[in-house]
PDB file of C-alpha atoms in Angstrom:
ATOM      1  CA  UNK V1331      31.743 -67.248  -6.494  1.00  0.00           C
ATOM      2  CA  UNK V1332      27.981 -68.409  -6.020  1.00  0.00           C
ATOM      3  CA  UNK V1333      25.979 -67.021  -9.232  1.00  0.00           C
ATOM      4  CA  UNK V1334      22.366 -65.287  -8.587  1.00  0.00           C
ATOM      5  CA  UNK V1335      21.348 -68.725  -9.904  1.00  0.00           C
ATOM      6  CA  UNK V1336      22.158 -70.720  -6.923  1.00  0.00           C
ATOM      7  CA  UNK V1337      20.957 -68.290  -4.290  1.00  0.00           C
ATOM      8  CA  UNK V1338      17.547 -69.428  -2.935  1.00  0.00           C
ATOM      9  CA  UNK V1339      14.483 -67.353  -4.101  1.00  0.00           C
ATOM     10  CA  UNK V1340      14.182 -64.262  -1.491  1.00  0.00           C
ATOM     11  CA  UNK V1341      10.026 -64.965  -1.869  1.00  0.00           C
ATOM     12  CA  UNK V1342       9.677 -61.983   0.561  1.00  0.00           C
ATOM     13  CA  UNK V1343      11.411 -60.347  -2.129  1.00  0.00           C
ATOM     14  CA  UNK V1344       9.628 -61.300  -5.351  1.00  0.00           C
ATOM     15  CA  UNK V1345       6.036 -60.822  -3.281  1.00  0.00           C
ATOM     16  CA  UNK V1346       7.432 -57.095  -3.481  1.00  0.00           C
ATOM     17  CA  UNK V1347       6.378 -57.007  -7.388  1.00  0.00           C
ATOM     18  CA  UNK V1348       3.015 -57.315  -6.592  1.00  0.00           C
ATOM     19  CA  UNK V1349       2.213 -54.414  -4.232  1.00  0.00           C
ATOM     20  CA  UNK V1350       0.446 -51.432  -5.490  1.00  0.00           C
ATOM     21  CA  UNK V1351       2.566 -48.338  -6.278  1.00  0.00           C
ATOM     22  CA  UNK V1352       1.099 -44.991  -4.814  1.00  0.00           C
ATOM     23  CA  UNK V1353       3.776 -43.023  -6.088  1.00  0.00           C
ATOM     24  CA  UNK V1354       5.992 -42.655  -9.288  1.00  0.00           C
ATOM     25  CA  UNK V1355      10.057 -42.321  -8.650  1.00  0.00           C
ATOM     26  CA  UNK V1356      13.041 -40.743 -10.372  1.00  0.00           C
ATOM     27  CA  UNK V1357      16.512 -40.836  -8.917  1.00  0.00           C
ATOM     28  CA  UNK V1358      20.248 -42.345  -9.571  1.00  0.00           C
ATOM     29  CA  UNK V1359      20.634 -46.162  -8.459  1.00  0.00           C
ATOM     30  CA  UNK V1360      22.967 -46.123  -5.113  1.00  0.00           C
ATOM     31  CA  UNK V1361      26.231 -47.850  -5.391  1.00  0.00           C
ATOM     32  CA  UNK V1362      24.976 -49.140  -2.311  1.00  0.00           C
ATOM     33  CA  UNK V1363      22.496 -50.906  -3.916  1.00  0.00           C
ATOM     34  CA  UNK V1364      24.085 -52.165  -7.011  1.00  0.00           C
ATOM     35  CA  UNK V1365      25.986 -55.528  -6.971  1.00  0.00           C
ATOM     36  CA  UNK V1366      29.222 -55.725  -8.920  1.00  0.00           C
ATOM     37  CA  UNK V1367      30.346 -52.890 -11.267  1.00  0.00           C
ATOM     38  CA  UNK V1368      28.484 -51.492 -14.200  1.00  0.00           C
ATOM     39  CA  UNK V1369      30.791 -51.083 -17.734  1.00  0.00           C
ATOM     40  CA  UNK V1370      31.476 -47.375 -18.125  1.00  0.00           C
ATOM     41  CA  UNK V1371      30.786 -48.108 -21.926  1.00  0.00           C
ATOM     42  CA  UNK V1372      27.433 -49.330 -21.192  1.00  0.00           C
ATOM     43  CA  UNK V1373      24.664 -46.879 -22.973  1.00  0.00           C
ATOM     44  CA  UNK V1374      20.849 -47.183 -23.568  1.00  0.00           C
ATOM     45  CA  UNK V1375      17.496 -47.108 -21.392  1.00  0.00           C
ATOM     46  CA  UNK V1376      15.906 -50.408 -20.498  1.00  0.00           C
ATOM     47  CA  UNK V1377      12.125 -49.823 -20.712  1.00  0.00           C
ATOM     48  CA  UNK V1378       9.275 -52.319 -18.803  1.00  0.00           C
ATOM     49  CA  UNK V1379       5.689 -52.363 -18.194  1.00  0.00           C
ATOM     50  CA  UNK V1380       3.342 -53.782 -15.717  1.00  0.00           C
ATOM     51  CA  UNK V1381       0.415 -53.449 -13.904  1.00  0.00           C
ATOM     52  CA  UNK V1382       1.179 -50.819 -11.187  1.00  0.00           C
ATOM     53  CA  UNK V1383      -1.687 -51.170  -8.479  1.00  0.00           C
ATOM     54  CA  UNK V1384      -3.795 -54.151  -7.222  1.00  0.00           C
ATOM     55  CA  UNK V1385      -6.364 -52.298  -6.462  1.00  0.00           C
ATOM     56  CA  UNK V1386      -8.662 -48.543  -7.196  1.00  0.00           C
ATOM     57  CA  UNK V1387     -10.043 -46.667  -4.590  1.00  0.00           C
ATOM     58  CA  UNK V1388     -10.415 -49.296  -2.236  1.00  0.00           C
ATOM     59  CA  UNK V1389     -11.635 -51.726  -5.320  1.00  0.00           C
ATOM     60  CA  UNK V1390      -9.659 -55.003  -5.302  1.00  0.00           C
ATOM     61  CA  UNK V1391      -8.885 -55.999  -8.898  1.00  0.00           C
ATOM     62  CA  UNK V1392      -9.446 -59.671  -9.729  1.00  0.00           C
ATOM     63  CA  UNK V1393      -6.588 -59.609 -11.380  1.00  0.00           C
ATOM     64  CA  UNK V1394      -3.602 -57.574 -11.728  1.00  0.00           C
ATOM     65  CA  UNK V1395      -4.194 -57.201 -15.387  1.00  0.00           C
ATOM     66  CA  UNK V1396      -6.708 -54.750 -14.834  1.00  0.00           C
ATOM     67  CA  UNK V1397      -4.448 -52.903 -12.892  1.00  0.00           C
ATOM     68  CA  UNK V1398      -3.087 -48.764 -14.748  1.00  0.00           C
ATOM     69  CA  UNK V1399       0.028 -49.874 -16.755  1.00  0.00           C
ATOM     70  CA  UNK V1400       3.235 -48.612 -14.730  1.00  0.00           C
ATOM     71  CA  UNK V1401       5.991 -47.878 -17.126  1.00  0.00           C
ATOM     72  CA  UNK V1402       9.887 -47.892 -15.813  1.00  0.00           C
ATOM     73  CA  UNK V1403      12.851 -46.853 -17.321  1.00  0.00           C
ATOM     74  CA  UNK V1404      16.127 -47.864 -16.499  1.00  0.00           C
ATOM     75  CA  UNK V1405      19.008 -45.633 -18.185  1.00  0.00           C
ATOM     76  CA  UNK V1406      22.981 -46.843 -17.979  1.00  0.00           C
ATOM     77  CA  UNK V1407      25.520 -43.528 -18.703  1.00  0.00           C
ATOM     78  CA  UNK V1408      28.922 -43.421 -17.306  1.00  0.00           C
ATOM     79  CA  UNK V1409      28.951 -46.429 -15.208  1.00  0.00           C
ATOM     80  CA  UNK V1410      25.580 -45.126 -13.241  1.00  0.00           C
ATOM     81  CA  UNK V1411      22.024 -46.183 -13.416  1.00  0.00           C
ATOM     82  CA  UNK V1412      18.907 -43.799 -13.393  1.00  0.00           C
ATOM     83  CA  UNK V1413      15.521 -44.921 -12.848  1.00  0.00           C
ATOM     84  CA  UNK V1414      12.472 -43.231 -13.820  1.00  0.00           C
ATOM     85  CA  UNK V1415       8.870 -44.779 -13.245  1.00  0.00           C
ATOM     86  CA  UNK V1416       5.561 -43.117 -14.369  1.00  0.00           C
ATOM     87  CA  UNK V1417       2.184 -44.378 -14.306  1.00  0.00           C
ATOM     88  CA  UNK V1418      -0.040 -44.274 -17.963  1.00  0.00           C
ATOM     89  CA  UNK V1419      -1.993 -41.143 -17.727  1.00  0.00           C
ATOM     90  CA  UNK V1420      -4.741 -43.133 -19.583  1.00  0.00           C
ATOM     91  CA  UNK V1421      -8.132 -41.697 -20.100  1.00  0.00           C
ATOM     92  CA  UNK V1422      -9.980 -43.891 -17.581  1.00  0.00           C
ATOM     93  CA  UNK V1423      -7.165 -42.956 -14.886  1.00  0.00           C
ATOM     94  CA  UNK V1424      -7.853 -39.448 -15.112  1.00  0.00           C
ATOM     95  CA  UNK V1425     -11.414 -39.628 -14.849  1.00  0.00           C
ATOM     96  CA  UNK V1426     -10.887 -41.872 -11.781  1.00  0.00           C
ATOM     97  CA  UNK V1427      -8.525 -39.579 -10.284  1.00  0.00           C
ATOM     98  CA  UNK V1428     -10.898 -36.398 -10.322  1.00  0.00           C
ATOM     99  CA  UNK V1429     -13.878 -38.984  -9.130  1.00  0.00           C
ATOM    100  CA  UNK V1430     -12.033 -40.931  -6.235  1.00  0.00           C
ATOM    101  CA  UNK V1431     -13.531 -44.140  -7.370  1.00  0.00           C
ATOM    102  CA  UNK V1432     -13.487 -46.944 -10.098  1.00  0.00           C
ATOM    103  CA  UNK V1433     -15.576 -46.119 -13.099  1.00  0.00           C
ATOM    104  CA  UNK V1434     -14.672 -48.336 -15.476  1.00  0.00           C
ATOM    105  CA  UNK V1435     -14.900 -52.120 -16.077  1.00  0.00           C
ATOM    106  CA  UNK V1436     -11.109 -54.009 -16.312  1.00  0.00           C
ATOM    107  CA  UNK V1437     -11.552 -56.799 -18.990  1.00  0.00           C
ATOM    108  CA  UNK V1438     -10.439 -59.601 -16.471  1.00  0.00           C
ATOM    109  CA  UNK V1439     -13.239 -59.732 -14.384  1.00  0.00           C
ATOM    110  CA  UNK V1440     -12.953 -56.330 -11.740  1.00  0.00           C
ATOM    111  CA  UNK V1441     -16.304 -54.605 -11.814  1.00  0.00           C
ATOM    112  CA  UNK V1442     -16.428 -51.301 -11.146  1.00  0.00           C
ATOM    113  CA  UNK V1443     -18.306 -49.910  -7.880  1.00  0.00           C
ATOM    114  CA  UNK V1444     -21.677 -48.623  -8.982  1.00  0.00           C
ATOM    115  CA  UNK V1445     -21.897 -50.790 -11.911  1.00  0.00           C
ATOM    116  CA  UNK V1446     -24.593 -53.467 -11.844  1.00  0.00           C
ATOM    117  CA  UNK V1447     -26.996 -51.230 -14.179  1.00  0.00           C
ATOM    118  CA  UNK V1448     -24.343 -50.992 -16.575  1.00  0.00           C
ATOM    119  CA  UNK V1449     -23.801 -55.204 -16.610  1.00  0.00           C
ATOM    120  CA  UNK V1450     -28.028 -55.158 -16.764  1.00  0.00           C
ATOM    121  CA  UNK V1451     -27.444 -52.584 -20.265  1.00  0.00           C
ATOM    122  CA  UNK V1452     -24.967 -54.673 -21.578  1.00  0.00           C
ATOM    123  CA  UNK V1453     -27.259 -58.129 -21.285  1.00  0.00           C
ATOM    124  CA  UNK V1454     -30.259 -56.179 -22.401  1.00  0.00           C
ATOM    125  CA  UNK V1455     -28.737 -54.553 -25.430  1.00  0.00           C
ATOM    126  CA  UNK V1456     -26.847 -58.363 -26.167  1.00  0.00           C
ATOM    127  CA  UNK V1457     -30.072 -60.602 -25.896  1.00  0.00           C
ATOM    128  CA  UNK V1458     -31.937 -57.332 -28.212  1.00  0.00           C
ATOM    129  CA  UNK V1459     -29.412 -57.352 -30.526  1.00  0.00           C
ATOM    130  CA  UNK V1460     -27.635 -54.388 -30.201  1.00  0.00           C
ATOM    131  CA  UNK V1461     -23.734 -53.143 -29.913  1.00  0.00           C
ATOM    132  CA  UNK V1462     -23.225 -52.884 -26.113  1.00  0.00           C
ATOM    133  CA  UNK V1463     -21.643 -49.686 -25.030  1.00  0.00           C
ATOM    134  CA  UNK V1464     -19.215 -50.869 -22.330  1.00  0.00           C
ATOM    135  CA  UNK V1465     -16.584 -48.660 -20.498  1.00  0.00           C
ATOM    136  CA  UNK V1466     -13.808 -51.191 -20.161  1.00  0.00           C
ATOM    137  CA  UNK V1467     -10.268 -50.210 -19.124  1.00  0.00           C
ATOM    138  CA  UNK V1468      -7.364 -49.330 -21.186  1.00  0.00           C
ATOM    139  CA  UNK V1469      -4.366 -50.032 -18.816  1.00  0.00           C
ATOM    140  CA  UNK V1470      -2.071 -49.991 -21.363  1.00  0.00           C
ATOM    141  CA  UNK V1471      -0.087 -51.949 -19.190  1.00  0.00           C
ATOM    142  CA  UNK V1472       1.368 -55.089 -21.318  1.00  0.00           C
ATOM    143  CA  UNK V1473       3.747 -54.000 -23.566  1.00  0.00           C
ATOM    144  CA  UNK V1474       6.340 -51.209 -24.268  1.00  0.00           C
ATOM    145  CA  UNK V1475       8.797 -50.464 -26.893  1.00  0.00           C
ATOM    146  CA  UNK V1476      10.768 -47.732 -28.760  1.00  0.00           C
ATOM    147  CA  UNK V1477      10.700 -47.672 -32.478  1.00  0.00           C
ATOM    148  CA  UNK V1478      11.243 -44.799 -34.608  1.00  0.00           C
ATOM    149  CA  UNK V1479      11.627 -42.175 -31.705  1.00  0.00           C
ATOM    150  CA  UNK V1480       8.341 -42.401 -30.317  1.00  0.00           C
ATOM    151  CA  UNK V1481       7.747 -45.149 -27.019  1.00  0.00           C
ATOM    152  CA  UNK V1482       4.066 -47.155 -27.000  1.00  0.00           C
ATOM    153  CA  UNK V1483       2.557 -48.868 -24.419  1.00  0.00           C
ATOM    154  CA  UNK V1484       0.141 -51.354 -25.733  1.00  0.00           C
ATOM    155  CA  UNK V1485      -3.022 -53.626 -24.376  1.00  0.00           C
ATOM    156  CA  UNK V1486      -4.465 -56.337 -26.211  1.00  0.00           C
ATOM    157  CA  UNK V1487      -8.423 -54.451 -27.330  1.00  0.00           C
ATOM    158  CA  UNK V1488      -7.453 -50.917 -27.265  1.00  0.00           C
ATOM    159  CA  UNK V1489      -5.305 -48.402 -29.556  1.00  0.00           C
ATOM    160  CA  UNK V1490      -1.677 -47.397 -27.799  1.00  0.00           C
ATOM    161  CA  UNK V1491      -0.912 -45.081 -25.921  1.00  0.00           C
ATOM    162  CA  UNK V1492       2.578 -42.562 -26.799  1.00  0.00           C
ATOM    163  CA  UNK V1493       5.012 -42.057 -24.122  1.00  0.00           C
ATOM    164  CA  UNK V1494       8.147 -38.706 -24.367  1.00  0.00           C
ATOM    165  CA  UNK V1495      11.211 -41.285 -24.724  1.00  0.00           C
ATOM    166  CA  UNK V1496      12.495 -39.094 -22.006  1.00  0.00           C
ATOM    167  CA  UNK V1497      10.691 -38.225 -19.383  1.00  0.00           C
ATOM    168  CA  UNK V1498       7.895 -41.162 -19.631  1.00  0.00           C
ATOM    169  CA  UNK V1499       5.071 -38.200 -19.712  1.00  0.00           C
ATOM    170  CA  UNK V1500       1.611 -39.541 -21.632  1.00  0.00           C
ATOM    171  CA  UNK V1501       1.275 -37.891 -25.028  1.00  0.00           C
ATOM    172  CA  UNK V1502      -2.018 -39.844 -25.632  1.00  0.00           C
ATOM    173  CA  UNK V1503      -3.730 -42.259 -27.897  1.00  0.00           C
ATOM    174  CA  UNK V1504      -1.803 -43.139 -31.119  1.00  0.00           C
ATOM    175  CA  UNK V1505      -3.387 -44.870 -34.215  1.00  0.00           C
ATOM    176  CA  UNK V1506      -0.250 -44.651 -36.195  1.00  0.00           C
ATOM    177  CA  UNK V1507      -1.800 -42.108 -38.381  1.00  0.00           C
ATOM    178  CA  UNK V1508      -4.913 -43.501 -38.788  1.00  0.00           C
ATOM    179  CA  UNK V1509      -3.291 -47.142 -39.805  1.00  0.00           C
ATOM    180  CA  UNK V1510      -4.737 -48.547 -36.843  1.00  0.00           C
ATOM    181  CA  UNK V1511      -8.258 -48.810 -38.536  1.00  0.00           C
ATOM    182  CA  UNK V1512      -9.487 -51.736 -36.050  1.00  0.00           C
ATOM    183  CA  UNK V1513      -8.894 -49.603 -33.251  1.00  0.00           C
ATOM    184  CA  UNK V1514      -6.650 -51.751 -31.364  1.00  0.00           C
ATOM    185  CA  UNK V1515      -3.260 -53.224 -31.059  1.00  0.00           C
ATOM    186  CA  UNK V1516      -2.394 -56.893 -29.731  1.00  0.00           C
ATOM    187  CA  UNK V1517       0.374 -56.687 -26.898  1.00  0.00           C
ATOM    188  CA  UNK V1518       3.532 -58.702 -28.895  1.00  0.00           C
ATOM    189  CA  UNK V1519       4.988 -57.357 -31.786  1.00  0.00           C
ATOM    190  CA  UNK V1520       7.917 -58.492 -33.637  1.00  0.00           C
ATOM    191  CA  UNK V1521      11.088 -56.765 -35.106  1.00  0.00           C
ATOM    192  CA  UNK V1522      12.760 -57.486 -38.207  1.00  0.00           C
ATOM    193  CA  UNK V1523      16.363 -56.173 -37.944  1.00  0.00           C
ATOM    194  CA  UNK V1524      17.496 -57.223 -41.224  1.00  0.00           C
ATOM    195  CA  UNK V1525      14.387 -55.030 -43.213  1.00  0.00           C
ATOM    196  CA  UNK V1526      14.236 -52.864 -40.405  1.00  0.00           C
ATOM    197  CA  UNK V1527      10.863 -53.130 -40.009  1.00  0.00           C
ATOM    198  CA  UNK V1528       7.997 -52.972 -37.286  1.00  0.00           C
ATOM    199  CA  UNK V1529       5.712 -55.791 -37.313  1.00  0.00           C
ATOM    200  CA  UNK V1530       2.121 -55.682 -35.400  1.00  0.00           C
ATOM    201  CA  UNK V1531      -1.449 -56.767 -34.880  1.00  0.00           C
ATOM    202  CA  UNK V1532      -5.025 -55.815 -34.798  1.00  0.00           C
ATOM    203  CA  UNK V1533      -7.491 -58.107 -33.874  1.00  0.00           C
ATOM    204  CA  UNK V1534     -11.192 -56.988 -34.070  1.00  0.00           C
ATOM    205  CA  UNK V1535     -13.716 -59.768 -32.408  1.00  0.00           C
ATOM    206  CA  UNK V1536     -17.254 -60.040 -32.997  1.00  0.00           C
ATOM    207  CA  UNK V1537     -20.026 -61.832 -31.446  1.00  0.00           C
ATOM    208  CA  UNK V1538     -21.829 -62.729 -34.259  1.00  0.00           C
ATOM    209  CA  UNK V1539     -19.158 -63.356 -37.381  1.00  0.00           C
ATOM    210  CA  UNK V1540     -15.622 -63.634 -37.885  1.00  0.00           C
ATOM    211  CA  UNK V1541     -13.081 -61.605 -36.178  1.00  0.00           C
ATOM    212  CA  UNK V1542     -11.039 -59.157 -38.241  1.00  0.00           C
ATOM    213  CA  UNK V1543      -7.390 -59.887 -38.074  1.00  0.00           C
ATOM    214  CA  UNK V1544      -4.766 -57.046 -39.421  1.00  0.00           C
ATOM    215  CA  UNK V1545      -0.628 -57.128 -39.645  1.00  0.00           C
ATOM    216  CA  UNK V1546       1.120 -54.032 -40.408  1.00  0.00           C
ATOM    217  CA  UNK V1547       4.733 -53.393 -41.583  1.00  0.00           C
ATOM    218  CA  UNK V1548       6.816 -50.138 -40.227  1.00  0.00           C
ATOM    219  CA  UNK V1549       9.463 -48.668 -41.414  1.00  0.00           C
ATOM    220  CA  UNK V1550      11.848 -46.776 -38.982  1.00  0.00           C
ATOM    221  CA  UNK V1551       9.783 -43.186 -40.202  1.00  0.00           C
ATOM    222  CA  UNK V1552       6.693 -45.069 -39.201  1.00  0.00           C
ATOM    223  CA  UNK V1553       5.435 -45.268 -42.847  1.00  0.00           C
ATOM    224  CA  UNK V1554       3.192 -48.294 -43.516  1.00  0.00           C
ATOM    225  CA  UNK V1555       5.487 -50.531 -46.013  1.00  0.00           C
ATOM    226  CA  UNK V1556       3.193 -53.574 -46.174  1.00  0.00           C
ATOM    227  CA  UNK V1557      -0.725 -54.301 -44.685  1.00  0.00           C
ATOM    228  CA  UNK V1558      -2.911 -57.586 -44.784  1.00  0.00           C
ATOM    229  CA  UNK V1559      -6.248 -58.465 -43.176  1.00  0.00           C
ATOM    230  CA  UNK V1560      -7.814 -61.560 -42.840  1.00  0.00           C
ATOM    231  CA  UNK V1561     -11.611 -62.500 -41.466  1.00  0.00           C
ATOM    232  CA  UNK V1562     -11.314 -65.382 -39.900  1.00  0.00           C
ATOM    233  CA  UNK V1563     -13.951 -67.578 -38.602  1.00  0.00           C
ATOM    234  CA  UNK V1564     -13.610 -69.290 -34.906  1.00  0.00           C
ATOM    235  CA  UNK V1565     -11.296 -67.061 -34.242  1.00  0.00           C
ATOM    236  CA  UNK V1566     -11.371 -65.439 -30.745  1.00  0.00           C
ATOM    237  CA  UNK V1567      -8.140 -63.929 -29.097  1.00  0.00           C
ATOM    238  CA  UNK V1568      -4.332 -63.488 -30.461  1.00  0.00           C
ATOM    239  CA  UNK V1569      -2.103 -62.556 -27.703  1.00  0.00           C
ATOM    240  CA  UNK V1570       1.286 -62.964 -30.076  1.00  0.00           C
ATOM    241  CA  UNK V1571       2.442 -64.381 -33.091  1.00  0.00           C
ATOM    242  CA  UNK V1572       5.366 -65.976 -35.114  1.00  0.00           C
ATOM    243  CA  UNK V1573       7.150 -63.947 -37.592  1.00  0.00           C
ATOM    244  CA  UNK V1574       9.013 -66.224 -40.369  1.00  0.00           C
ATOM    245  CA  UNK V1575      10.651 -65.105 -43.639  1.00  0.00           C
ATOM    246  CA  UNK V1576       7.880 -65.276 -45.669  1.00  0.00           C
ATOM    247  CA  UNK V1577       4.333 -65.979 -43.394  1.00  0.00           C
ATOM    248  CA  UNK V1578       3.038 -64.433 -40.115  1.00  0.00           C
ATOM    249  CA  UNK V1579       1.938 -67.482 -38.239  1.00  0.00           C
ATOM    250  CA  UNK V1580      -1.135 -67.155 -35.675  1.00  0.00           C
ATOM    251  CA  UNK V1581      -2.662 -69.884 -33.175  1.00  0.00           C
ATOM    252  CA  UNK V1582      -6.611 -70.675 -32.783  1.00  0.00           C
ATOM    253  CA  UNK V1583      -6.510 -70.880 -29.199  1.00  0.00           C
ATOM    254  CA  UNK V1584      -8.735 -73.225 -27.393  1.00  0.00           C
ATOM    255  CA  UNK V1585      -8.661 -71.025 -24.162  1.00  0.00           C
ATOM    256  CA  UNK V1586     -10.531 -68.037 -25.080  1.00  0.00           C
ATOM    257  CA  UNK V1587     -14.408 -68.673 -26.411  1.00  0.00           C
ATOM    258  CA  UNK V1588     -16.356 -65.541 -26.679  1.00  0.00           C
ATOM    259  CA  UNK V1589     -20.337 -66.467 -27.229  1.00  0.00           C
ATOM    260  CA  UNK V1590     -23.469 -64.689 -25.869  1.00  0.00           C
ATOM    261  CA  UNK V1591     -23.599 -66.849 -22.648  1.00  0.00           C
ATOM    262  CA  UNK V1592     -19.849 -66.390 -21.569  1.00  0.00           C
ATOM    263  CA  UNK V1593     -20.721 -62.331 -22.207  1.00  0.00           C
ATOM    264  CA  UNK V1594     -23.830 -62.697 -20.391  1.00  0.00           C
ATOM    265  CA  UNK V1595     -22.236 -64.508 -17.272  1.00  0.00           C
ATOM    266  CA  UNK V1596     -19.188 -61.906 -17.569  1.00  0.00           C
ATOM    267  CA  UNK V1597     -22.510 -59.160 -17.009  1.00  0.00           C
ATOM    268  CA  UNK V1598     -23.659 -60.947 -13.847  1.00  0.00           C
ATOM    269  CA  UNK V1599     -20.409 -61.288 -12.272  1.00  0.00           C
ATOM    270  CA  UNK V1600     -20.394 -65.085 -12.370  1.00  0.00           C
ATOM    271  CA  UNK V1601     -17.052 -65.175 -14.064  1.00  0.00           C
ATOM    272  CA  UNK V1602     -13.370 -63.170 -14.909  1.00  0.00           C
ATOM    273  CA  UNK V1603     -12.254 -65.114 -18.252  1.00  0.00           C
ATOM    274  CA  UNK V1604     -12.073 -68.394 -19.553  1.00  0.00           C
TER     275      UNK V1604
END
């Protein structure tokens, strides 16, 4: 019997992923469209997250991780499937929504329509220095887990947002009881099964002086076991890191180099990222 392996990539298929969603869905998987025979004894939800539209309003994102987080839910119960997909009823979504048009800035590079005074505020209050008031995205559209009955969606510079472990619906923005001090949380976490215990990040960048780097410890009530920050110099960006018995390990990426120039060109458009 030829494996799924062997079969040639359908690319018509996989160029499916990257179409923008107008609509969310709930229904029961088809035996029809399920291949083979799913174990009766099989229980438990299988939860992803992605960027759900390429584009807002009519705005074509740069890149898809701009794009609203798109959260899906697959649930296996007596040898059927149910799926269950809900956009992130983020902040910035809403606003958009009652608007009919892109307000706020995506972090890769997507400008929103109207916005060329706000890139001129941002270099003015940069080359004065001042803290820039930006309105950047929060797709919330990297990450999602379940821990300790609640579901988060995560981005890399903003706080979580809370999903019902049921029917997907937003609750809002969760700081983990006011743990979440930096105001953010990165996308990768890490579990340890054996202490049953949550591990995540904050990461806190600055343009002038060392970002702020925080790991925090869960238990399975969501009570804050163990805490350490760090100010690091050169540091940059954390997208994950390695949990080991007894160290959390980080990287200094050379990919990611934040200075007043590469903000400044990011305010005239000249680039997405580097």
């Amino acid at each position: 019997m030829e494996s799924d392996f062997d079969r040639p990539l359908a690319v018509h298929q996989v160029r499916r992923g990257w179409e923008s969603l107008e609509r969310e869905s709930e229904y029961w998987v088809p035996q029809a469209d399920i291949i083979g025979r799913i174990p009766a004894n099989l229980r438990g939800t299988l939860l992803r997250n992605g960027p759900g539209v390429n584009e807002v309003y009519g705005k074509k994102l740069k890149h898809p991780i701009d794009g609203d987080g798109m959260v899906c839910a697959v649930t296996f119960v007596d040898g059927r499937a149910h799926f269950r997909s809900k956009f992130v009823s983020s902040f910035h979504r809403r606003q958009e929504a009652q608007a009919e048009r892109m307000l706020y800035n995506g972090q890769m590079g997507t400008t929103a329509t109207g916005t060329a005074s706000q890139s001129l505020q941002l270099a003015m209050s940069l080359l004065a220095g001042k803290k820039p008031q930006v309105k950047f995205r929060n797709p919330s559209n990297t990450s999602v887990f379940y821990w300790g009955g609640k579901v988060l969606t995560t981005y890399e510079t903003h706080l979580p947002h809370c999903l019902d472990p049921y029917t997907l619906e937003t609750l809002g923005l969760d700081d983990l009881g006011g743990t979440l001090r930096l105001g953010t949380m990165a996308a990768h976490y890490r579990m340890d099964m054996k202490k049953k215990r949550l591990i995540c990040l904050s990461l806190r960048v600055r343009l002038n002086g060392a970002a702020q780097v925080a790991l925090y410890e869960f238990d399975q009530h969501w009570h804050c076991c163990d805490k350490v920050q760090h100010t690091i110099d050169g540091l940059n960006y954390i997208h994950d890191f390695v949990l080991l018995p007894n160290f959390y390990l980080v990287h200094m990426t050379p990919f990611v180099k934040l200075s007043m120039s590469s903000v400044l060109s990011w305010a005239a458009g000249k680039q997405t990222s580097s």
